[in-house]
């Protein structure tokens, strides 16, 4: 056991908790400090999901991924800021203040794993764990100019991840380069008997830059309305570079994209309304001073403890699941989700990966998106992947107005290795 | 009021029965289910506490047990079933939802055969059987409304339950009790249920008079309670109708201590549980597994076997097989007295059952070997039936007080209960004594009054404290009286 000293100059509010003398061990990640998003349980370290309602909660157990990271010798450096319970695209929805983008502190780092992305981008840690529900790893990776992988659903155990939308989210690696993302992935992937949705698919891959013959689909929807032409141009250029490296490209279309955002928000809010119901002031967080009856006391605790975005999504989800509306919303969203899955399966019969921008714009300015709907719209390019459960990576591919742009590479289920390779090829040979 | 049924309207009862499956560990985690003698919150882990980030893992034994029940109750075990979340707020509900099965239960259909009120076998149809977890438990300091605070114990959270839902096929509170008894027997025979455990069975009953509104009685937690609660409801509803009032469709609670039902307040009735499939569990597919589930001998088969193998009467066989422990006790007694089957059946089904009920004791407190030697004494004529009962009572009382239970031989010797007979002089001495002490009865006898002989025999019986055979005593008394003339 080697004790490190970890006292970062956190100018960006990337950390909610810092472990000043984290213990490391021996193994693949020996001596490497790893930051962990604050919705992933860490034994003995306060874990709040950036919410007041979990203030003071110290999990008595480690998430499976955290246990694996520790047993590979890494030192848990601290817990990173995020949008409260993962709900947001900017890390402005944290109860403990927003994280700033190290590339431009007037801008957001993206969300919801903004703290993890900023900690890596600022060089405070070499790697970090994030979680991705509708793009929450890829978006901040793109906005901060780092690499983030959303693994295939089921490849990394969710045990210990404080659930927001169980059927969509997954824990994944974030780092400054593809090799480190791949290394961290090799530690956290594999079967966990505590997670019934976990698959026995370990990851033992070493990235290869050889992508000769790889067929890349370019969905037209990823370059349509709402995508900043400057961002589209940078991404198209990056794809051109992949062609020069030996890949071939095929134009294609995901017609179901039209419904992806609506389906996503119905499903994630429905699941969230159920997952977050346990935070009622009885077991976690500060208790409200009240002598009211149970249900009234629960209301007070939840009104006090949850931020506005969380309350909004709980209300939406509660409504979507309520009797009389279930068929209209939740059931329909599941149908749309199935269509998206089928669209991807059809495309992946012809191509090996799909490429497009990760985000339709560069990082927005703090406070710029005050209207929730315009914030929701920025998830349009990332959520289809979560609905389909497939792997996707965001790798930096250039800049617009000096701000990084992310190239998103999506792959077949359990072909995380392939999206890593394409990202690695670009990273190694991207700049001509 | 013309739509109201007459006061003698037909009773319609349907039951929802929650049974705790007797597994070693809980439904979704490894915690022990054997918490009853331990302190609150001692059998808990992050999973059954519903701590943030934890996920359920299905205990395969629970599913195996539930499939056994489904097969034994003639259900169709679903090839694919699914868990859902039932969302509601309550302090004892750790996750604010209960994981249960909703639109895709483990088993559908099926039936339970009972002896109907008309004495004929009847099939009570089942709607479904599903698997679910139990919530925790609240302990109120004071009462739920006005108490200062309540404590929460999660030891019970995650205990595996099955809910068996019947069709409204029962026609009386008594039939409901028979249905429950049969259900309990079947579950015990399967080895998946322990009815002695506190809270192992809880019942919600739906009851209506034909043509009238349906009332749900919640949370009846004893077998006897079901018949009582339903009987109370039948009377209450009939009285309403008799007075020209109507029965409200409502939920009522059964108050065990007072034996009455009480209307639940309306806010407890309106609940939208917002069911949706549990995202952390995959659908349960049991197609190949269900074929391998073997069933043991069940109550009906055992009853038939008792009739054929031991020549038990149907009634005795029914009583003896109505509880697994009783049936096992009978067979272990009979194994030691192979030629005393009839005697064993009568003594166990009638005498022993009565004496045990009187003392509120279970059959497990009787040693089959000692009981068998009591039967041997009876069979050999060493003691009379009356003395046999006395010996049995001594044995049960000793057991009840926690004393060492003597063998029947010892008790017979100690209390001098061995049957007397004409040649040992005791009987003759008693008769002479009776004759001496009852000159009036002798006169009556001589005058031809028939009752006088019975009186004299009875007196002599008393003097021998039941040790003598009434027939023998009668003969000896007649002989002695004839010598007087
Ligand atoms: Zn447990």
GROMACS .gro file of N, CA and C in nm, chain A residues 304-400:
model
  291
  304UNK      N    1  -3.745   2.016  -0.023
  304UNK     CA    2  -3.619   2.075   0.027
  304UNK      C    3  -3.497   2.017  -0.043
  305UNK      N    4  -3.499   1.885  -0.061
  305UNK     CA    5  -3.377   1.814  -0.098
  305UNK      C    6  -3.346   1.809  -0.246
  306UNK      N    7  -3.448   1.813  -0.330
  306UNK     CA    8  -3.425   1.799  -0.474
  306UNK      C    9  -3.422   1.936  -0.543
  307UNK      N   10  -3.333   1.949  -0.639
  307UNK     CA   11  -3.328   2.070  -0.721
  307UNK      C   12  -3.441   2.071  -0.823
  308UNK      N   13  -3.459   2.185  -0.891
  308UNK     CA   14  -3.573   2.201  -0.982
  308UNK      C   15  -3.574   2.101  -1.099
  309UNK      N   16  -3.457   2.071  -1.156
  309UNK     CA   17  -3.455   1.980  -1.271
  309UNK      C   18  -3.495   1.840  -1.227
  310UNK      N   19  -3.448   1.799  -1.109
  310UNK     CA   20  -3.483   1.666  -1.059
  310UNK      C   21  -3.633   1.660  -1.031
  311UNK      N   22  -3.685   1.764  -0.969
  311UNK     CA   23  -3.829   1.764  -0.940
  311UNK      C   24  -3.909   1.759  -1.070
  312UNK      N   25  -3.862   1.835  -1.170
  312UNK     CA   26  -3.932   1.836  -1.300
  312UNK      C   27  -3.937   1.695  -1.358
  313UNK      N   28  -3.822   1.626  -1.355
  313UNK     CA   29  -3.819   1.493  -1.418
  313UNK      C   30  -3.899   1.390  -1.338
  314UNK      N   31  -3.897   1.403  -1.205
  314UNK     CA   32  -3.977   1.311  -1.124
  314UNK      C   33  -4.126   1.329  -1.158
  315UNK      N   34  -4.167   1.455  -1.172
  315UNK     CA   35  -4.308   1.481  -1.203
  315UNK      C   36  -4.344   1.427  -1.341
  316UNK      N   37  -4.255   1.448  -1.438
  316UNK     CA   38  -4.280   1.397  -1.573
  316UNK      C   39  -4.293   1.245  -1.572
  317UNK      N   40  -4.201   1.180  -1.502
  317UNK     CA   41  -4.200   1.034  -1.499
  317UNK      C   42  -4.320   0.979  -1.424
  318UNK      N   43  -4.357   1.044  -1.316
  318UNK     CA   44  -4.473   1.000  -1.239
  318UNK      C   45  -4.598   1.007  -1.326
  319UNK      N   46  -4.605   1.114  -1.401
  319UNK     CA   47  -4.719   1.130  -1.491
  319UNK      C   48  -4.718   1.023  -1.600
  320UNK      N   49  -4.601   0.999  -1.659
  320UNK     CA   50  -4.593   0.904  -1.771
  320UNK      C   51  -4.630   0.762  -1.728
  321UNK      N   52  -4.605   0.729  -1.601
  321UNK     CA   53  -4.633   0.593  -1.554
  321UNK      C   54  -4.773   0.579  -1.495
  322UNK      N   55  -4.841   0.691  -1.473
  322UNK     CA   56  -4.966   0.681  -1.399
  322UNK      C   57  -5.073   0.612  -1.483
  323UNK      N   58  -5.166   0.552  -1.413
  323UNK     CA   59  -5.265   0.469  -1.483
  323UNK      C   60  -5.345   0.559  -1.576
  324UNK      N   61  -5.370   0.510  -1.694
  324UNK     CA   62  -5.439   0.591  -1.793
  324UNK      C   63  -5.342   0.657  -1.889
  325UNK      N   64  -5.217   0.676  -1.845
  325UNK     CA   65  -5.119   0.739  -1.934
  325UNK      C   66  -5.005   0.645  -1.971
  326UNK      N   67  -4.994   0.535  -1.898
  326UNK     CA   68  -4.887   0.438  -1.921
  326UNK      C   69  -4.883   0.396  -2.069
  327UNK      N   70  -5.000   0.360  -2.119
  327UNK     CA   71  -5.009   0.314  -2.258
  327UNK      C   72  -4.974   0.423  -2.357
  328UNK      N   73  -5.012   0.544  -2.323
  328UNK     CA   74  -4.990   0.657  -2.412
  328UNK      C   75  -4.843   0.695  -2.418
  329UNK      N   76  -4.773   0.681  -2.306
  329UNK     CA   77  -4.635   0.730  -2.302
  329UNK      C   78  -4.533   0.618  -2.286
  330UNK      N   79  -4.532   0.552  -2.169
  330UNK     CA   80  -4.427   0.454  -2.143
  330UNK      C   81  -4.428   0.341  -2.247
  331UNK      N   82  -4.544   0.286  -2.272
  331UNK     CA   83  -4.552   0.173  -2.367
  331UNK      C   84  -4.511   0.218  -2.507
  332UNK      N   85  -4.555   0.338  -2.547
  332UNK     CA   86  -4.518   0.390  -2.680
  332UNK      C   87  -4.366   0.414  -2.689
  333UNK      N   88  -4.310   0.465  -2.580
  333UNK     CA   89  -4.166   0.491  -2.579
  333UNK      C   90  -4.088   0.361  -2.597
  334UNK      N   91  -4.139   0.253  -2.537
  334UNK     CA   92  -4.071   0.124  -2.552
  334UNK      C   93  -4.077   0.076  -2.698
  335UNK      N   94  -4.187   0.104  -2.764
  335UNK     CA   95  -4.199   0.068  -2.906
  335UNK      C   96  -4.098   0.148  -2.988
  336UNK      N   97  -4.092   0.278  -2.961
  336UNK     CA   98  -3.996   0.363  -3.032
  336UNK      C   99  -3.854   0.313  -3.008
  337UNK      N  100  -3.828   0.275  -2.884
  337UNK     CA  101  -3.695   0.225  -2.849
  337UNK      C  102  -3.661   0.100  -2.929
  338UNK      N  103  -3.759   0.011  -2.942
  338UNK     CA  104  -3.738  -0.112  -3.018
  338UNK      C  105  -3.708  -0.078  -3.165
  339UNK      N  106  -3.778   0.022  -3.218
  339UNK     CA  107  -3.753   0.063  -3.357
  339UNK      C  108  -3.611   0.118  -3.374
  340UNK      N  109  -3.565   0.191  -3.275
  340UNK     CA  110  -3.428   0.245  -3.282
  340UNK      C  111  -3.327   0.131  -3.280
  341UNK      N  112  -3.354   0.035  -3.194
  341UNK     CA  113  -3.266  -0.082  -3.187
  341UNK      C  114  -3.260  -0.152  -3.322
  342UNK      N  115  -3.379  -0.168  -3.383
  342UNK     CA  116  -3.386  -0.236  -3.513
  342UNK      C  117  -3.314  -0.155  -3.621
  343UNK      N  118  -3.331  -0.022  -3.618
  343UNK     CA  119  -3.262   0.062  -3.715
  343UNK      C  120  -3.111   0.044  -3.707
  344UNK      N  121  -3.061   0.042  -3.583
  344UNK     CA  122  -2.916   0.022  -3.565
  344UNK      C  123  -2.874  -0.116  -3.616
  345UNK      N  124  -2.953  -0.217  -3.580
  345UNK     CA  125  -2.917  -0.353  -3.622
  345UNK      C  126  -2.912  -0.363  -3.774
  346UNK      N  127  -3.009  -0.298  -3.839
  346UNK     CA  128  -3.013  -0.299  -3.985
  346UNK      C  129  -2.888  -0.231  -4.042
  347UNK      N  130  -2.852  -0.115  -3.986
  347UNK     CA  131  -2.734  -0.044  -4.036
  347UNK      C  132  -2.607  -0.125  -4.013
  348UNK      N  133  -2.599  -0.189  -3.896
  348UNK     CA  134  -2.477  -0.263  -3.863
  348UNK      C  135  -2.462  -0.393  -3.941
  349UNK      N  136  -2.565  -0.426  -4.020
  349UNK     CA  137  -2.549  -0.539  -4.110
  349UNK      C  138  -2.458  -0.498  -4.227
  350UNK      N  139  -2.456  -0.369  -4.257
  350UNK     CA  140  -2.378  -0.320  -4.371
  350UNK      C  141  -2.249  -0.250  -4.334
  351UNK      N  142  -2.248  -0.187  -4.216
  351UNK     CA  143  -2.129  -0.111  -4.178
  351UNK      C  144  -2.078  -0.160  -4.043
  352UNK      N  145  -1.952  -0.129  -4.015
  352UNK     CA  146  -1.891  -0.174  -3.889
  352UNK      C  147  -1.914  -0.074  -3.776
  353UNK      N  148  -1.906   0.054  -3.811
  353UNK     CA  149  -1.932   0.159  -3.711
  353UNK      C  150  -2.010   0.272  -3.777
  354UNK      N  151  -2.065   0.357  -3.692
  354UNK     CA  152  -2.130   0.479  -3.741
  354UNK      C  153  -2.053   0.596  -3.684
  355UNK      N  154  -2.040   0.702  -3.764
  355UNK     CA  155  -1.968   0.819  -3.716
  355UNK      C  156  -2.049   0.946  -3.735
  356UNK      N  157  -2.029   1.039  -3.641
  356UNK     CA  158  -2.094   1.169  -3.649
  356UNK      C  159  -2.042   1.254  -3.535
  357UNK      N  160  -2.094   1.376  -3.522
  357UNK     CA  161  -2.054   1.457  -3.408
  357UNK      C  162  -2.111   1.399  -3.279
  358UNK      N  163  -2.041   1.424  -3.168
  358UNK     CA  164  -2.095   1.382  -3.039
  358UNK      C  165  -2.205   1.479  -2.996
  359UNK      N  166  -2.173   1.609  -3.008
  359UNK     CA  167  -2.268   1.713  -2.969
  359UNK      C  168  -2.295   1.804  -3.088
  360UNK      N  169  -2.414   1.859  -3.096
  360UNK     CA  170  -2.445   1.945  -3.211
  360UNK      C  171  -2.373   2.080  -3.208
  361UNK      N  172  -2.321   2.116  -3.092
  361UNK     CA  173  -2.253   2.245  -3.079
  361UNK      C  174  -2.127   2.227  -2.995
  362UNK      N  175  -2.049   2.336  -2.984
  362UNK     CA  176  -1.941   2.335  -2.885
  362UNK      C  177  -2.003   2.367  -2.748
  363UNK      N  178  -1.921   2.358  -2.645
  363UNK     CA  179  -1.969   2.383  -2.508
  363UNK      C  180  -2.037   2.520  -2.501
  364UNK      N  181  -2.156   2.522  -2.441
  364UNK     CA  182  -2.225   2.650  -2.431
  364UNK      C  183  -2.177   2.728  -2.309
  365UNK      N  184  -2.215   2.858  -2.309
  365UNK     CA  185  -2.172   2.943  -2.198
  365UNK      C  186  -2.256   2.912  -2.075
  366UNK      N  187  -2.198   2.931  -1.959
  366UNK     CA  188  -2.271   2.910  -1.833
  366UNK      C  189  -2.399   2.993  -1.836
  367UNK      N  190  -2.509   2.931  -1.804
  367UNK     CA  191  -2.636   3.003  -1.799
  367UNK      C  192  -2.701   3.025  -1.934
  368UNK      N  193  -2.633   2.983  -2.040
  368UNK     CA  194  -2.685   3.010  -2.175
  368UNK      C  195  -2.816   2.936  -2.202
  369UNK      N  196  -2.824   2.812  -2.155
  369UNK     CA  197  -2.945   2.733  -2.181
  369UNK      C  198  -3.031   2.730  -2.056
  370UNK      N  199  -3.107   2.837  -2.038
  370UNK     CA  200  -3.188   2.843  -1.917
  370UNK      C  201  -3.322   2.774  -1.938
  371UNK      N  202  -3.356   2.748  -2.062
  371UNK     CA  203  -3.483   2.682  -2.091
  371UNK      C  204  -3.458   2.531  -2.104
  372UNK      N  205  -3.525   2.452  -2.021
  372UNK     CA  206  -3.493   2.308  -2.020
  372UNK      C  207  -3.508   2.241  -2.156
  373UNK      N  208  -3.606   2.283  -2.235
  373UNK     CA  209  -3.627   2.216  -2.363
  373UNK      C  210  -3.507   2.231  -2.457
  374UNK      N  211  -3.447   2.351  -2.459
  374UNK     CA  212  -3.332   2.368  -2.549
  374UNK      C  213  -3.214   2.286  -2.499
  375UNK      N  214  -3.207   2.269  -2.366
  375UNK     CA  215  -3.104   2.181  -2.310
  375UNK      C  216  -3.129   2.037  -2.353
  376UNK      N  217  -3.255   1.994  -2.345
  376UNK     CA  218  -3.288   1.856  -2.384
  376UNK      C  219  -3.251   1.830  -2.530
  377UNK      N  220  -3.271   1.931  -2.615
  377UNK     CA  221  -3.246   1.912  -2.758
  377UNK      C  222  -3.099   1.882  -2.787
  378UNK      N  223  -3.010   1.928  -2.698
  378UNK     CA  224  -2.868   1.907  -2.725
  378UNK      C  225  -2.826   1.761  -2.705
  379UNK      N  226  -2.918   1.678  -2.652
  379UNK     CA  227  -2.887   1.536  -2.633
  379UNK      C  228  -2.919   1.452  -2.757
  380UNK      N  229  -2.967   1.517  -2.861
  380UNK     CA  230  -3.023   1.444  -2.975
  380UNK      C  231  -2.927   1.343  -3.038
  381UNK      N  232  -2.797   1.374  -3.040
  381UNK     CA  233  -2.703   1.286  -3.109
  381UNK      C  234  -2.648   1.174  -3.019
  382UNK      N  235  -2.670   1.188  -2.889
  382UNK     CA  236  -2.613   1.087  -2.798
  382UNK      C  237  -2.716   0.985  -2.750
  383UNK      N  238  -2.843   1.027  -2.733
  383UNK     CA  239  -2.939   0.934  -2.671
  383UNK      C  240  -2.971   0.808  -2.753
  384UNK      N  241  -2.966   0.812  -2.887
  384UNK     CA  242  -3.001   0.688  -2.957
  384UNK      C  243  -2.915   0.569  -2.913
  385UNK      N  244  -2.789   0.596  -2.886
  385UNK     CA  245  -2.696   0.491  -2.843
  385UNK      C  246  -2.743   0.427  -2.711
  386UNK      N  247  -2.790   0.509  -2.619
  386UNK     CA  248  -2.836   0.456  -2.490
  386UNK      C  249  -2.964   0.376  -2.507
  387UNK      N  250  -3.051   0.422  -2.597
  387UNK     CA  251  -3.175   0.349  -2.620
  387UNK      C  252  -3.145   0.212  -2.678
  388UNK      N  253  -3.041   0.204  -2.762
  388UNK     CA  254  -3.007   0.078  -2.827
  388UNK      C  255  -2.911  -0.007  -2.743
  389UNK      N  256  -2.848   0.052  -2.643
  389UNK     CA  257  -2.756  -0.023  -2.557
  389UNK      C  258  -2.621  -0.052  -2.620
  390UNK      N  259  -2.589   0.017  -2.730
  390UNK     CA  260  -2.464  -0.012  -2.803
  390UNK      C  261  -2.348   0.073  -2.750
  391UNK      N  262  -2.223   0.038  -2.785
  391UNK     CA  263  -2.109   0.116  -2.738
  391UNK      C  264  -2.084   0.238  -2.827
  392UNK      N  265  -2.031   0.345  -2.767
  392UNK     CA  266  -1.996   0.464  -2.844
  392UNK      C  267  -1.886   0.539  -2.771
  393UNK      N  268  -1.801   0.602  -2.847
  393UNK     CA  269  -1.689   0.675  -2.787
  393UNK      C  270  -1.688   0.816  -2.844
  394UNK      N  271  -1.640   0.911  -2.765
  394UNK     CA  272  -1.617   1.045  -2.817
  394UNK      C  273  -1.469   1.073  -2.807
  395UNK      N  274  -1.412   1.115  -2.921
  395UNK     CA  275  -1.268   1.143  -2.925
  395UNK      C  276  -1.250   1.284  -2.984
  396UNK      N  277  -1.161   1.366  -2.928
  396UNK     CA  278  -1.145   1.502  -2.979
  396UNK      C  279  -1.100   1.501  -3.124
  397UNK      N  280  -1.161   1.589  -3.208
  397UNK     CA  281  -1.128   1.584  -3.350
  397UNK      C  282  -1.109   1.724  -3.410
  398UNK      N  283  -1.076   1.820  -3.325
  398UNK     CA  284  -1.056   1.954  -3.380
  398UNK      C  285  -1.127   2.056  -3.294
  399UNK      N  286  -1.127   2.182  -3.338
  399UNK     CA  287  -1.188   2.286  -3.257
  399UNK      C  288  -1.274   2.378  -3.341
  400UNK      N  289  -1.365   2.444  -3.276
  400UNK     CA  290  -1.442   2.553  -3.332
  400UNK      C  291  -1.435   2.664  -3.229
   0.00000   0.00000   0.00000
